[in-house]
Coordinates of C-alpha atoms in Angstrom, one line a residue:
M350 CA 142.8 304.5 -36.8
N351 CA 144.3 301.2 -35.8
T352 CA 144.0 299.8 -32.4
T353 CA 146.6 297.8 -30.7
P354 CA 146.1 294.0 -29.7
T355 CA 146.4 295.0 -26.1
K356 CA 143.5 297.3 -26.2
H357 CA 141.3 294.6 -27.9
I358 CA 142.2 292.2 -25.1
V359 CA 141.2 294.7 -22.4
I360 CA 137.9 295.4 -24.0
C361 CA 137.0 291.7 -24.4
F362 CA 138.0 291.0 -20.8
F363 CA 135.8 293.8 -19.5
F364 CA 132.9 292.6 -21.6
L365 CA 133.2 289.0 -20.4
Y366 CA 133.5 290.2 -16.8
A367 CA 130.3 292.3 -17.1
L368 CA 128.4 289.5 -18.8
S369 CA 129.4 287.0 -16.1
S370 CA 128.4 289.5 -13.4
F371 CA 125.0 290.0 -15.0
Y372 CA 124.3 286.3 -15.1
A373 CA 125.6 285.9 -11.6
C374 CA 123.2 288.5 -10.3
S375 CA 120.3 287.1 -12.3
K376 CA 121.0 283.6 -10.9
K377 CA 121.2 285.0 -7.4
D378 CA 117.9 286.9 -7.7
S379 CA 115.9 284.0 -9.4
P380 CA 113.6 281.8 -7.2
P381 CA 114.6 278.2 -6.4
P382 CA 113.1 275.5 -8.6
P383 CA 109.8 273.9 -7.1
R384 CA 110.2 270.9 -4.9
V385 CA 108.9 267.7 -6.4
D386 CA 106.4 265.8 -4.2
T387 CA 107.4 262.1 -4.3
T388 CA 104.6 261.0 -1.9
P389 CA 102.4 258.3 -3.6
K390 CA 99.0 259.7 -4.6
I391 CA 96.1 258.2 -2.5
A392 CA 93.9 256.2 -4.8
I393 CA 91.6 253.2 -4.6
T394 CA 92.0 250.9 -7.6
S395 CA 89.8 247.9 -6.7
L396 CA 87.8 246.0 -4.1
S397 CA 88.1 242.3 -3.6
A398 CA 84.3 242.1 -3.7
D399 CA 81.7 244.7 -4.6
S400 CA 78.9 243.4 -2.4
G401 CA 78.5 241.6 0.9
V402 CA 76.9 241.4 4.3
Y403 CA 77.8 242.8 7.7
N404 CA 81.4 242.0 8.8
T405 CA 82.5 240.6 5.5
S406 CA 86.2 241.0 5.1
I407 CA 87.1 243.2 2.1
N408 CA 90.6 244.0 0.6
I409 CA 90.9 247.5 -0.7
T410 CA 93.8 247.8 -3.2
G411 CA 95.3 251.1 -4.1
T412 CA 98.2 253.5 -3.4
G413 CA 99.2 256.0 -0.8
F414 CA 97.8 254.2 2.2
S415 CA 99.6 254.1 5.5
N416 CA 100.9 250.8 6.9
V417 CA 99.9 252.0 10.3
V418 CA 96.3 251.0 10.9
T419 CA 95.4 254.0 13.1
N420 CA 96.5 256.4 10.4
D421 CA 94.0 255.1 7.9
K422 CA 90.2 255.6 7.9
V423 CA 87.8 253.7 5.6
F424 CA 84.1 254.5 5.0
F425 CA 81.4 252.5 3.3
N426 CA 78.7 254.9 2.2
G427 CA 79.8 257.2 5.0
K428 CA 79.8 254.5 7.7
T429 CA 83.2 253.8 9.4
A430 CA 84.6 250.4 8.8
T431 CA 87.0 248.5 11.0
I432 CA 90.5 248.1 9.5
T433 CA 92.2 244.8 10.4
A434 CA 95.4 245.1 8.4
A435 CA 97.2 247.8 6.4
T436 CA 100.1 248.1 3.9
T437 CA 100.8 251.1 1.7
T438 CA 98.9 249.4 -1.2
Q439 CA 96.2 247.3 0.6
L440 CA 93.8 247.7 3.4
T441 CA 91.8 244.8 4.9
V442 CA 88.5 246.0 6.4
S443 CA 85.2 244.6 7.8
V444 CA 82.0 245.8 6.3
P445 CA 80.1 248.0 8.8
L446 CA 76.5 247.2 10.0
A447 CA 73.7 248.6 7.8
A448 CA 76.2 250.3 5.4
G449 CA 73.7 250.6 2.6
T450 CA 74.9 251.0 -1.0
G451 CA 77.4 253.7 -1.8
K452 CA 81.1 254.5 -2.5
V453 CA 84.0 253.2 -0.4
S454 CA 86.3 256.0 0.6
V455 CA 89.7 256.3 2.3
K456 CA 91.3 259.0 4.3
V457 CA 95.0 258.9 5.4
N458 CA 96.3 261.0 8.3
D459 CA 93.1 263.0 8.3
G460 CA 93.8 264.3 4.8
T461 CA 91.4 264.6 1.9
E462 CA 88.9 261.8 1.6
V463 CA 89.3 259.9 -1.6
N464 CA 86.4 258.0 -3.2
G465 CA 86.6 254.6 -4.8
P466 CA 84.2 252.1 -6.3
V467 CA 80.6 251.5 -5.1
F468 CA 79.9 248.7 -2.6
N469 CA 76.5 247.1 -2.4
Y470 CA 75.5 246.1 1.1
K471 CA 73.4 243.0 1.5
Q472 CA 71.1 242.7 4.6
S473 CA 71.3 239.6 6.8
W474 CA 70.1 238.4 10.1
I475 CA 72.2 239.9 12.9
V476 CA 72.1 239.0 16.6
S477 CA 72.6 241.6 19.3
T478 CA 72.0 242.0 23.0
F479 CA 68.8 243.9 23.7
A480 CA 68.8 243.8 27.6
G481 CA 70.9 242.4 30.4
S482 CA 74.6 242.7 31.2
G483 CA 75.1 238.9 31.3
V484 CA 75.7 238.9 35.1
A485 CA 72.9 237.4 37.1
G486 CA 71.2 240.2 39.1
F487 CA 68.0 242.1 39.9
T488 CA 68.7 245.6 38.8
D489 CA 66.5 247.8 36.7
G490 CA 68.1 250.0 34.1
D491 CA 68.6 250.8 30.4
G492 CA 69.4 247.9 28.1
T493 CA 72.7 246.3 29.0
G494 CA 72.8 248.4 32.2
A495 CA 70.1 246.2 33.7
T496 CA 70.7 242.7 35.2
L497 CA 68.5 239.7 34.8
N498 CA 68.4 236.2 36.4
Q499 CA 67.4 233.3 34.2
P500 CA 64.8 234.9 32.0
V501 CA 62.5 232.2 30.6
G502 CA 59.2 233.5 29.2
I503 CA 58.8 236.5 26.9
T504 CA 55.8 238.2 25.3
I505 CA 55.0 241.5 23.6
D506 CA 51.9 243.7 24.0
G507 CA 50.1 245.9 21.5
N508 CA 52.3 248.9 22.4
G509 CA 55.5 247.1 21.5
D510 CA 56.6 246.6 25.1
F511 CA 58.0 243.3 26.2
Y512 CA 57.3 241.3 29.4
I513 CA 59.6 238.6 30.7
T514 CA 59.5 236.1 33.5
E515 CA 62.6 235.3 35.5
Q516 CA 63.0 232.0 37.3
G517 CA 66.1 233.2 39.2
N518 CA 64.4 236.4 40.5
H519 CA 60.8 234.9 40.7
A520 CA 59.6 238.1 39.1
V521 CA 58.0 239.7 36.0
R522 CA 59.9 242.5 34.3
K523 CA 58.9 245.0 31.6
I524 CA 61.2 246.0 28.8
T525 CA 60.2 249.0 26.7
A526 CA 60.8 249.0 23.0
A527 CA 63.8 251.3 23.7
G528 CA 65.2 248.6 26.1
K529 CA 64.5 250.2 29.5
V530 CA 64.0 247.4 32.1
T531 CA 61.7 247.8 35.2
T532 CA 60.1 245.3 37.6
I533 CA 56.4 245.2 37.6
A534 CA 55.7 242.2 40.0
G535 CA 57.7 240.0 42.4
N536 CA 60.4 240.8 44.9
G537 CA 63.2 238.3 44.3
N538 CA 61.8 235.8 46.7
S539 CA 59.7 232.7 45.9
G540 CA 56.2 232.6 47.1
K541 CA 52.6 232.7 46.0
A542 CA 51.2 235.9 47.5
N543 CA 48.8 238.0 45.5
G544 CA 49.0 241.7 45.7
K545 CA 50.4 244.6 43.8
G546 CA 54.0 245.0 42.5
A547 CA 56.6 243.9 45.0
A548 CA 53.9 242.6 47.4
A549 CA 53.2 239.7 45.0
S550 CA 55.4 236.7 44.7
F551 CA 56.0 233.8 42.2
D552 CA 57.9 230.5 42.2
H553 CA 59.9 230.0 39.0
P554 CA 57.4 231.7 36.6
A555 CA 57.6 230.4 33.1
G556 CA 55.4 231.2 30.1
I557 CA 53.7 234.6 29.8
R558 CA 51.2 236.1 27.4
A559 CA 49.5 239.5 27.0
D560 CA 45.9 240.1 26.0
K561 CA 44.5 243.0 24.0
A562 CA 43.3 244.7 27.2
G563 CA 46.8 244.9 28.7
N564 CA 46.5 242.0 31.1
L565 CA 49.3 239.5 31.5
Y566 CA 48.9 235.8 32.2
I567 CA 51.7 233.7 33.7
A568 CA 52.2 230.0 34.0
D569 CA 53.6 230.0 37.6
Y570 CA 55.5 226.7 37.2
G571 CA 56.7 226.2 40.8
N572 CA 53.4 227.2 42.3
N573 CA 51.3 225.0 40.0
M574 CA 49.1 228.0 39.3
I575 CA 48.0 230.3 36.5
R576 CA 48.4 234.0 37.6
K577 CA 47.1 237.3 36.2
I578 CA 48.6 240.8 36.3
D579 CA 46.1 243.5 35.4
A580 CA 46.9 246.9 34.0
S581 CA 47.3 248.3 37.5
Q582 CA 49.9 245.6 38.2
Q583 CA 47.6 243.8 40.6
V584 CA 48.5 240.1 40.8
T585 CA 45.7 237.5 41.3
T586 CA 45.4 233.7 40.9
I587 CA 42.9 232.6 38.3
A588 CA 43.4 228.8 38.5
G589 CA 45.3 226.3 40.7
T590 CA 45.4 225.6 44.4
G591 CA 49.2 225.5 44.6
I592 CA 49.1 221.7 45.2
Q593 CA 50.3 219.4 42.5
G594 CA 47.5 217.4 40.9
F595 CA 45.3 216.8 37.9
G596 CA 41.9 218.1 39.0
N597 CA 39.5 219.8 36.7
G598 CA 36.7 222.2 37.8
P599 CA 36.5 225.8 39.0
G600 CA 39.8 227.6 39.0
S601 CA 39.9 227.8 42.8
S602 CA 39.9 224.0 43.2
A603 CA 41.6 222.9 40.0
T604 CA 45.2 221.5 40.2
F605 CA 48.1 221.5 37.8
R606 CA 51.5 219.8 37.8
G607 CA 54.1 222.1 36.4
P608 CA 52.2 224.5 34.1
I609 CA 55.0 225.8 31.8
D610 CA 53.4 227.8 29.0
L611 CA 50.1 229.2 27.8
V612 CA 48.3 230.9 25.0
L613 CA 44.9 232.7 24.5
N614 CA 42.5 232.2 21.7
K615 CA 40.4 234.9 20.1
A616 CA 37.6 234.3 22.6
G617 CA 39.9 234.9 25.5
E618 CA 40.1 231.2 26.6
I619 CA 43.5 230.1 28.0
F620 CA 45.2 226.9 27.0
V621 CA 48.0 225.6 29.3
A622 CA 50.8 223.2 28.6
D623 CA 50.6 221.1 31.8
F624 CA 54.2 219.9 31.6
A625 CA 54.5 217.1 34.2
N626 CA 50.9 215.9 33.6
E627 CA 51.8 215.7 29.9
I628 CA 48.5 217.2 28.7
L629 CA 47.0 220.5 27.5
R630 CA 44.4 222.1 29.8
K631 CA 41.8 224.7 29.0
I632 CA 40.5 227.6 31.2
T633 CA 37.3 229.2 30.1
T634 CA 36.6 232.9 30.5
G635 CA 34.6 232.0 33.6
G636 CA 37.6 230.3 35.1
V637 CA 36.6 226.6 34.7
V638 CA 39.5 224.2 34.0
S639 CA 39.2 221.2 31.8
T640 CA 41.3 218.8 29.8
F641 CA 41.6 220.1 26.3
S642 CA 43.6 217.4 24.5
K643 CA 45.6 214.5 25.5
I644 CA 45.6 211.7 23.0
V645 CA 45.5 211.6 19.3
V646 CA 42.0 211.2 17.9
P647 CA 41.3 208.2 15.6
G648 CA 42.4 208.9 12.0
A649 CA 44.9 211.6 12.9
T650 CA 48.4 211.3 11.6
G651 CA 50.2 212.0 14.9
L652 CA 51.3 209.8 17.7
P653 CA 49.0 207.1 19.1
N654 CA 49.7 208.2 22.7
A655 CA 50.0 211.3 24.9
F656 CA 52.3 214.2 24.6
H657 CA 55.7 213.6 26.2
F658 CA 56.4 216.8 28.2
P659 CA 54.7 219.6 26.2
S660 CA 56.9 222.6 26.9
G661 CA 55.8 225.4 24.6
L662 CA 52.7 226.7 22.8
A663 CA 51.9 229.1 20.0
I664 CA 48.5 229.9 18.4
D665 CA 47.7 231.1 14.9
A666 CA 45.0 233.4 13.5
N667 CA 42.7 230.4 13.1
D668 CA 43.1 229.3 16.7
N669 CA 45.2 226.2 15.8
I670 CA 47.6 225.5 18.6
F671 CA 51.1 224.4 18.0
V672 CA 52.8 222.4 20.7
V673 CA 56.5 221.8 21.4
D674 CA 56.3 218.1 22.3
Q675 CA 59.7 218.2 23.9
L676 CA 60.7 214.6 24.5
N677 CA 59.0 213.4 21.4
F678 CA 61.2 215.9 19.5
M679 CA 58.3 217.2 17.5
I680 CA 56.0 220.1 16.9
Q681 CA 52.4 219.0 17.1
K682 CA 49.3 220.8 15.8
I683 CA 45.9 220.8 17.5
T684 CA 42.9 222.2 15.8
P685 CA 40.2 224.0 17.7
S686 CA 38.2 220.8 17.8
G687 CA 41.1 218.9 19.4
N688 CA 42.5 216.9 16.4
I689 CA 46.2 216.4 16.7
S690 CA 48.7 215.9 13.9
T691 CA 52.4 216.1 13.6
F692 CA 53.5 219.4 12.1
A693 CA 57.3 219.0 12.1
G694 CA 59.8 216.5 13.4
S695 CA 60.4 212.8 12.9
G696 CA 60.4 211.8 16.5
T697 CA 64.1 211.1 16.4
R698 CA 66.4 213.3 18.5
A699 CA 68.7 215.0 15.9
V700 CA 69.4 218.3 14.3
I701 CA 68.1 217.7 10.8
N702 CA 67.1 220.4 8.4
A703 CA 64.3 219.1 6.1
Q704 CA 60.7 219.4 5.4
G705 CA 57.9 218.6 7.9
T706 CA 58.2 215.1 9.5
K707 CA 61.6 214.5 7.8
A708 CA 63.2 217.2 10.0
G709 CA 64.7 216.6 13.4
F710 CA 64.9 218.6 16.7
Y711 CA 67.4 218.0 19.5
T712 CA 65.9 219.6 22.6
P713 CA 63.1 222.0 21.6
Y714 CA 61.8 224.3 24.2
Q715 CA 59.3 227.0 23.0
L716 CA 58.1 228.5 19.8
T717 CA 56.5 231.6 18.2
I718 CA 54.8 232.6 15.0
D719 CA 55.5 235.8 13.1
K720 CA 53.0 237.8 11.1
N721 CA 54.0 236.0 7.8
G722 CA 53.3 232.6 9.2
N723 CA 56.9 231.6 9.9
F724 CA 57.7 229.7 13.1
Y725 CA 60.8 230.1 15.3
V726 CA 61.7 227.3 17.7
T727 CA 64.3 227.4 20.5
D728 CA 66.2 224.2 20.3
M729 CA 69.1 223.4 22.7
Y730 CA 71.6 226.2 21.9
Q731 CA 70.1 227.2 18.5
I732 CA 67.1 228.8 16.9
R733 CA 65.3 226.9 14.2
K734 CA 62.9 228.3 11.6
I735 CA 59.9 226.6 10.0
D736 CA 58.7 228.4 7.0
K737 CA 55.2 228.4 5.4
D738 CA 56.0 225.3 3.5
V739 CA 57.1 223.6 6.7
N740 CA 60.8 223.6 5.7
V741 CA 62.9 223.4 8.9
T742 CA 66.2 225.3 8.8
L743 CA 68.8 226.7 11.1
F744 CA 68.1 230.3 11.8
A745 CA 70.7 231.3 14.4
G746 CA 73.3 229.9 16.8
V747 CA 76.1 227.4 16.6
T748 CA 75.9 223.9 18.2
D749 CA 77.8 225.0 21.3
H750 CA 76.8 227.5 24.0
G751 CA 78.2 231.0 24.1
S752 CA 77.1 234.6 23.9
V753 CA 78.6 235.8 20.6
N754 CA 76.7 238.5 18.7
G755 CA 77.0 239.2 15.0
A756 CA 75.9 237.3 12.0
A757 CA 73.2 234.8 13.0
A758 CA 75.0 231.8 11.5
V759 CA 78.1 232.3 13.8
S760 CA 76.2 233.7 16.9
S761 CA 75.8 231.7 20.1
F762 CA 73.3 231.2 22.8
Y763 CA 73.1 229.4 26.2
T764 CA 69.8 227.6 26.7
P765 CA 67.5 229.9 24.8
I766 CA 63.9 229.3 25.9
G767 CA 61.3 232.0 25.4
I768 CA 60.9 233.5 22.0
V769 CA 58.7 236.2 20.4
T770 CA 58.5 238.4 17.3
D771 CA 57.5 242.0 16.8
Q772 CA 55.5 243.6 14.0
D773 CA 58.7 244.4 12.1
G774 CA 59.7 240.7 12.0
N775 CA 62.5 241.1 14.6
V776 CA 63.0 238.0 16.8
Y777 CA 63.6 238.3 20.6
V778 CA 65.0 235.5 22.6
A779 CA 65.1 234.9 26.4
D780 CA 68.7 233.6 26.5
T781 CA 68.2 231.9 29.9
S782 CA 71.6 230.8 31.0
N783 CA 73.3 233.9 29.6
N784 CA 70.9 236.1 31.7
L785 CA 70.2 238.1 28.5
I786 CA 67.5 239.1 26.1
R787 CA 68.8 238.8 22.6
K788 CA 67.5 240.5 19.4
I789 CA 67.8 239.0 15.9
A790 CA 67.1 241.7 13.2
F791 CA 67.4 241.7 9.4
Q792 CA 69.8 244.6 8.8

């Protein structure tokens, strides 16, 4: 049977309508297409250096960083680094202290931490504040919570505790290995009274040493005496009348003129740098005072005259004494028999790093010897090192005064005087005019 054209048109129209309705419904019921994340992926592509010491500036190049410093976090082997500048493709950071070797990682807006290349941390000498707030005072406390007043002498005992003398407080203080500061003798006023703790008094105490029994010996500079503090904190006078002079004999009648430092030999005898008398004195275990060494013996290689204001002493395992010959700008060596020779320094006032007598010192104060035979000398605003081959180098401090911590080469001090080392090789400095005790550690 034939169909008319009109009927074909109606059928086609209906089919097209149904088909369009089907697709419209299908489109309406289908989910929207997924959104494309155009945020740059966080990634670390390179470091400007793969090794360095504390506080080295490192550029981290990558993608997805925030240009707002506080939104970014950077870690070296898990230790937080300080970010100094940020863009979306580069972060500038300072290497954290004691970072160790490990991966550098970045976190943005507290998101997922992304790892990058490995960084190799190199140890170096770092200066920090061990005790004292920097403000002159006489307050006990923990570390920087304590106040000091012109600390001059410093020593360490067999337990790892430190003892310092303070010229401004006329006192002797104890600092534990953890940094807790207490006063063990003296009351803040000058005097020469014996007694226990605060009942005792000193007058500008200077050098201090501890023996194996826990006794302390002090060069009481302003009183022209040598004092002792026993384990019960009882203060006594072992030599010196308190009157300036140059008298040998029993301790009770002997006289000194500005005793400034002292050391003990293996036998327990005391050797004193008698500053204004420009000589070294000896005190036997029985308390008898004599002149140990004054002029160079014939044939020695040192100066043909007396010391010129000996200000610091150190003694080695063989009982050789090393003397800071302050205004001769030298370090002198004295054997147990009294022979004197020049150990380091040319005699010319200058900061010269060189070997032995070719080196120069500017204003040397005191010195110490570490367990490896290295010497450390306080010299004006700096710390100098003398190694086992007698090479003199700069160890810490710039040429001007200050109180900057950090890398030893850029640190600063203000009239560092007393100095000592511990069994780990750390160096501790009585930073006199800053009213601080500073620590120099390899880390």
